[in-house]
PDB file of C-alpha atoms in Angstrom:
ATOM      1  CA  MET A   1       1.337  38.442  58.468  1.00  0.00           C
ATOM      2  CA  LEU A   2      -2.029  39.649  59.790  1.00  0.00           C
ATOM      3  CA  ALA A   3      -1.619  42.968  58.001  1.00  0.00           C
ATOM      4  CA  PHE A   4      -1.189  41.128  54.724  1.00  0.00           C
ATOM      5  CA  LEU A   5      -4.190  38.865  55.404  1.00  0.00           C
ATOM      6  CA  PHE A   6      -6.542  41.666  56.354  1.00  0.00           C
ATOM      7  CA  GLY A   7      -5.178  44.257  53.945  1.00  0.00           C
ATOM      8  CA  SER A   8      -4.277  46.882  56.508  1.00  0.00           C
ATOM      9  CA  SER A   9      -1.597  47.484  59.081  1.00  0.00           C
ATOM     10  CA  MET A  10      -4.245  49.371  61.060  1.00  0.00           C
ATOM     11  CA  PHE A  11      -5.804  46.010  61.882  1.00  0.00           C
ATOM     12  CA  VAL A  12      -2.573  44.951  63.602  1.00  0.00           C
ATOM     13  CA  ILE A  13      -2.444  48.307  65.430  1.00  0.00           C
ATOM     14  CA  ALA A  14      -6.043  47.803  66.584  1.00  0.00           C
ATOM     15  CA  LEU A  15      -5.325  44.297  67.884  1.00  0.00           C
ATOM     16  CA  SER A  16      -2.198  45.528  69.659  1.00  0.00           C
ATOM     17  CA  ALA A  17      -4.009  48.452  71.274  1.00  0.00           C
ATOM     18  CA  LEU A  18      -6.844  46.158  72.411  1.00  0.00           C
ATOM     19  CA  ALA A  19      -4.315  43.765  73.949  1.00  0.00           C
ATOM     20  CA  LEU A  20      -2.522  46.615  75.728  1.00  0.00           C
ATOM     21  CA  MET A  21      -5.870  47.973  76.908  1.00  0.00           C
ATOM     22  CA  ALA A  22      -6.771  44.605  78.425  1.00  0.00           C
ATOM     23  CA  ALA A  23      -3.353  44.219  80.054  1.00  0.00           C
ATOM     24  CA  ILE A  24      -3.307  47.693  81.605  1.00  0.00           C
ATOM     25  CA  LYS A  25      -6.917  47.423  82.780  1.00  0.00           C
ATOM     26  CA  ARG A  26      -6.036  44.489  85.061  1.00  0.00           C
ATOM     27  CA  HIS A  27      -3.554  46.490  87.135  1.00  0.00           C
ATOM     28  CA  LYS A  28      -5.342  47.532  90.334  1.00  0.00           C
ATOM     29  CA  LYS A  29      -2.599  49.246  92.350  1.00  0.00           C
ATOM     30  CA  TYR A  30      -2.368  52.355  90.161  1.00  0.00           C
ATOM     31  CA  LYS A  31      -6.003  52.362  89.057  1.00  0.00           C
ATOM     32  CA  ARG A  32      -6.167  56.139  88.676  1.00  0.00           C
ATOM     33  CA  PHE A  33      -3.371  56.184  86.109  1.00  0.00           C
ATOM     34  CA  THR A  34      -4.229  52.922  84.399  1.00  0.00           C
ATOM     35  CA  ALA A  35      -7.766  54.162  83.721  1.00  0.00           C
ATOM     36  CA  TRP A  36      -6.347  56.927  81.526  1.00  0.00           C
ATOM     37  CA  GLY A  37      -3.935  54.526  79.831  1.00  0.00           C
ATOM     38  CA  THR A  38      -6.798  52.157  79.107  1.00  0.00           C
ATOM     39  CA  PHE A  39      -8.825  55.046  77.692  1.00  0.00           C
ATOM     40  CA  ALA A  40      -5.928  56.133  75.455  1.00  0.00           C
ATOM     41  CA  PHE A  41      -5.443  52.626  74.080  1.00  0.00           C
ATOM     42  CA  ALA A  42      -9.209  52.301  73.558  1.00  0.00           C
ATOM     43  CA  LEU A  43      -9.136  55.518  71.528  1.00  0.00           C
ATOM     44  CA  ILE A  44      -6.204  54.255  69.452  1.00  0.00           C
ATOM     45  CA  ALA A  45      -7.919  50.896  68.889  1.00  0.00           C
ATOM     46  CA  GLY A  46     -11.230  52.527  67.957  1.00  0.00           C
ATOM     47  CA  SER A  47      -9.544  54.879  65.523  1.00  0.00           C
ATOM     48  CA  ALA A  48      -7.571  52.070  63.921  1.00  0.00           C
ATOM     49  CA  ILE A  49     -10.652  49.848  63.636  1.00  0.00           C
ATOM     50  CA  SER A  50     -12.569  52.655  61.923  1.00  0.00           C
ATOM     51  CA  LEU A  51      -9.943  52.706  59.158  1.00  0.00           C
ATOM     52  CA  THR A  52     -10.082  48.933  58.507  1.00  0.00           C
ATOM     53  CA  PHE A  53     -12.590  46.782  56.699  1.00  0.00           C
ATOM     54  CA  LEU A  54     -14.467  46.309  59.998  1.00  0.00           C
ATOM     55  CA  GLY A  55     -15.036  50.054  60.326  1.00  0.00           C
ATOM     56  CA  GLU A  56     -16.142  50.365  56.719  1.00  0.00           C
ATOM     57  CA  TRP A  57     -18.485  47.410  57.137  1.00  0.00           C
ATOM     58  CA  ALA A  58     -19.992  48.772  60.378  1.00  0.00           C
ATOM     59  CA  GLY A  59     -20.340  52.274  58.915  1.00  0.00           C
ATOM     60  CA  GLY A  60     -22.025  50.935  55.789  1.00  0.00           C
ATOM     61  CA  LEU A  61     -24.355  48.831  57.916  1.00  0.00           C
ATOM     62  CA  LEU A  62     -25.340  51.824  60.065  1.00  0.00           C
ATOM     63  CA  ALA A  63     -25.880  54.066  57.041  1.00  0.00           C
ATOM     64  CA  GLY A  64     -27.923  51.300  55.402  1.00  0.00           C
ATOM     65  CA  LEU A  65     -30.074  50.875  58.510  1.00  0.00           C
ATOM     66  CA  ALA A  66     -30.628  54.624  58.663  1.00  0.00           C
ATOM     67  CA  GLY A  67     -31.680  54.568  55.010  1.00  0.00           C
ATOM     68  CA  LEU A  68     -34.014  51.652  55.669  1.00  0.00           C
ATOM     69  CA  LEU A  69     -35.703  53.655  58.404  1.00  0.00           C
ATOM     70  CA  GLY A  70     -36.103  56.600  56.031  1.00  0.00           C
ATOM     71  CA  ALA A  71     -33.480  58.786  57.676  1.00  0.00           C
ATOM     72  CA  PRO A  72     -30.477  60.251  55.848  1.00  0.00           C
ATOM     73  CA  ALA A  73     -27.086  58.687  56.387  1.00  0.00           C
ATOM     74  CA  ALA A  74     -26.140  61.763  58.423  1.00  0.00           C
ATOM     75  CA  ALA A  75     -28.530  60.496  61.118  1.00  0.00           C
ATOM     76  CA  VAL A  76     -25.613  58.370  62.272  1.00  0.00           C
ATOM     77  CA  GLY A  77     -24.200  61.711  63.437  1.00  0.00           C
ATOM     78  CA  VAL A  78     -26.982  61.924  66.019  1.00  0.00           C
ATOM     79  CA  ILE A  79     -25.849  58.589  67.465  1.00  0.00           C
ATOM     80  CA  ALA A  80     -22.258  59.862  67.401  1.00  0.00           C
ATOM     81  CA  LEU A  81     -23.367  62.987  69.260  1.00  0.00           C
ATOM     82  CA  PHE A  82     -25.037  60.797  71.912  1.00  0.00           C
ATOM     83  CA  PHE A  83     -21.801  58.868  72.442  1.00  0.00           C
ATOM     84  CA  LEU A  84     -19.753  62.100  72.497  1.00  0.00           C
ATOM     85  CA  VAL A  85     -21.968  63.769  75.117  1.00  0.00           C
ATOM     86  CA  GLY A  86     -22.068  60.572  77.173  1.00  0.00           C
ATOM     87  CA  ALA A  87     -18.282  60.279  77.103  1.00  0.00           C
ATOM     88  CA  ALA A  88     -17.895  63.929  78.110  1.00  0.00           C
ATOM     89  CA  ALA A  89     -20.289  63.390  81.019  1.00  0.00           C
ATOM     90  CA  ASP A  90     -18.375  60.274  82.061  1.00  0.00           C
ATOM     91  CA  LEU A  91     -15.047  62.114  81.897  1.00  0.00           C
ATOM     92  CA  ALA A  92     -16.412  65.008  83.985  1.00  0.00           C
ATOM     93  CA  ASP A  93     -15.661  63.151  87.223  1.00  0.00           C
ATOM     94  CA  GLY A  94     -11.972  62.928  86.326  1.00  0.00           C
ATOM     95  CA  LYS A  95     -11.666  59.249  85.458  1.00  0.00           C
ATOM     96  CA  PRO A  96     -12.739  57.414  82.320  1.00  0.00           C
ATOM     97  CA  ASP A  97     -15.091  54.620  83.286  1.00  0.00           C
ATOM     98  CA  GLY A  98     -16.888  52.041  81.163  1.00  0.00           C
ATOM     99  CA  PHE A  99     -18.961  54.347  78.957  1.00  0.00           C
ATOM    100  CA  ALA A 100     -15.984  56.555  78.107  1.00  0.00           C
ATOM    101  CA  ARG A 101     -13.958  53.497  77.023  1.00  0.00           C
ATOM    102  CA  THR A 102     -16.899  52.167  75.019  1.00  0.00           C
ATOM    103  CA  SER A 103     -17.324  55.563  73.379  1.00  0.00           C
ATOM    104  CA  ALA A 104     -13.611  55.671  72.556  1.00  0.00           C
ATOM    105  CA  LEU A 105     -13.980  52.341  70.770  1.00  0.00           C
ATOM    106  CA  VAL A 106     -17.226  53.146  68.929  1.00  0.00           C
ATOM    107  CA  LEU A 107     -17.141  56.902  68.285  1.00  0.00           C
ATOM    108  CA  PRO A 108     -14.403  56.961  65.584  1.00  0.00           C
ATOM    109  CA  THR A 109     -16.375  54.511  63.447  1.00  0.00           C
ATOM    110  CA  LEU A 110     -19.545  56.538  63.924  1.00  0.00           C
ATOM    111  CA  LEU A 111     -17.773  59.762  62.984  1.00  0.00           C
ATOM    112  CA  THR A 112     -16.290  58.300  59.809  1.00  0.00           C
ATOM    113  CA  ALA A 113     -19.680  56.831  58.845  1.00  0.00           C
ATOM    114  CA  THR A 114     -21.535  60.116  59.386  1.00  0.00           C
ATOM    115  CA  GLY A 115     -20.660  61.661  56.048  1.00  0.00           C
ATOM    116  CA  GLY A 116     -20.669  65.308  55.113  1.00  0.00           C
ATOM    117  CA  ALA A 117     -18.456  67.854  56.833  1.00  0.00           C
ATOM    118  CA  LEU A 118     -18.697  66.116  60.202  1.00  0.00           C
ATOM    119  CA  GLY A 119     -17.635  62.846  58.613  1.00  0.00           C
ATOM    120  CA  LEU A 120     -14.675  64.595  56.980  1.00  0.00           C
ATOM    121  CA  TYR A 121     -13.542  65.984  60.333  1.00  0.00           C
ATOM    122  CA  GLY A 122     -14.115  62.597  61.966  1.00  0.00           C
ATOM    123  CA  THR A 123     -12.007  60.857  59.335  1.00  0.00           C
ATOM    124  CA  GLN A 124      -9.197  63.387  59.745  1.00  0.00           C
ATOM    125  CA  ALA A 125      -9.263  62.999  63.529  1.00  0.00           C
ATOM    126  CA  THR A 126      -9.286  59.198  63.470  1.00  0.00           C
ATOM    127  CA  THR A 127      -6.476  59.142  60.901  1.00  0.00           C
ATOM    128  CA  THR A 128      -4.362  61.379  63.136  1.00  0.00           C
ATOM    129  CA  VAL A 129      -4.980  59.263  66.246  1.00  0.00           C
ATOM    130  CA  SER A 130      -4.346  56.031  64.328  1.00  0.00           C
ATOM    131  CA  GLN A 131      -1.069  57.311  62.940  1.00  0.00           C
ATOM    132  CA  ALA A 132       0.011  58.437  66.414  1.00  0.00           C
ATOM    133  CA  GLY A 133      -0.861  54.993  67.774  1.00  0.00           C
ATOM    134  CA  ALA A 134       1.071  53.316  64.990  1.00  0.00           C
ATOM    135  CA  ALA A 135       4.111  55.469  65.735  1.00  0.00           C
ATOM    136  CA  LEU A 136       3.827  54.714  69.474  1.00  0.00           C
ATOM    137  CA  LEU A 137       3.514  50.973  68.974  1.00  0.00           C
ATOM    138  CA  GLY A 138       6.265  51.024  66.363  1.00  0.00           C
ATOM    139  CA  ASN A 139       8.585  52.645  68.882  1.00  0.00           C
ATOM    140  CA  LEU A 140       7.587  50.114  71.529  1.00  0.00           C
ATOM    141  CA  ILE A 141       8.459  47.119  69.366  1.00  0.00           C
ATOM    142  CA  GLY A 142      11.480  48.735  67.712  1.00  0.00           C
ATOM    143  CA  ILE A 143      10.324  49.380  64.154  1.00  0.00           C
TER     144      ILE A 143
END
């Protein structure tokens, strides 16, 4: 029903991944393993959101703001690079903390909004992760 209302099954995948991320994050006993599960679901949710109307809206808004400031739309790539380096630094200690999860949610939208060759690679990567998440969630619910 939601997929019909919002025009994309990726929206349902994003909501499901966000719900699973919130549920796994609460488990304290196996925190080391649940941190990686939360990160994986954040990456799936971020990739799915980037392929919905929300991702297109946010990407258009960022490109428009860059244009308003006199910068090319590819300047969004600089912000994406900041999030990518920050996530890599956060993952260097072996567990994905808050910034890595935030980057996993935001970075796919930034990469698809970048444009040019980097935007093409970002779109291909987010499409692959979203399709893998859809297959995983489809198997979980029996579709």
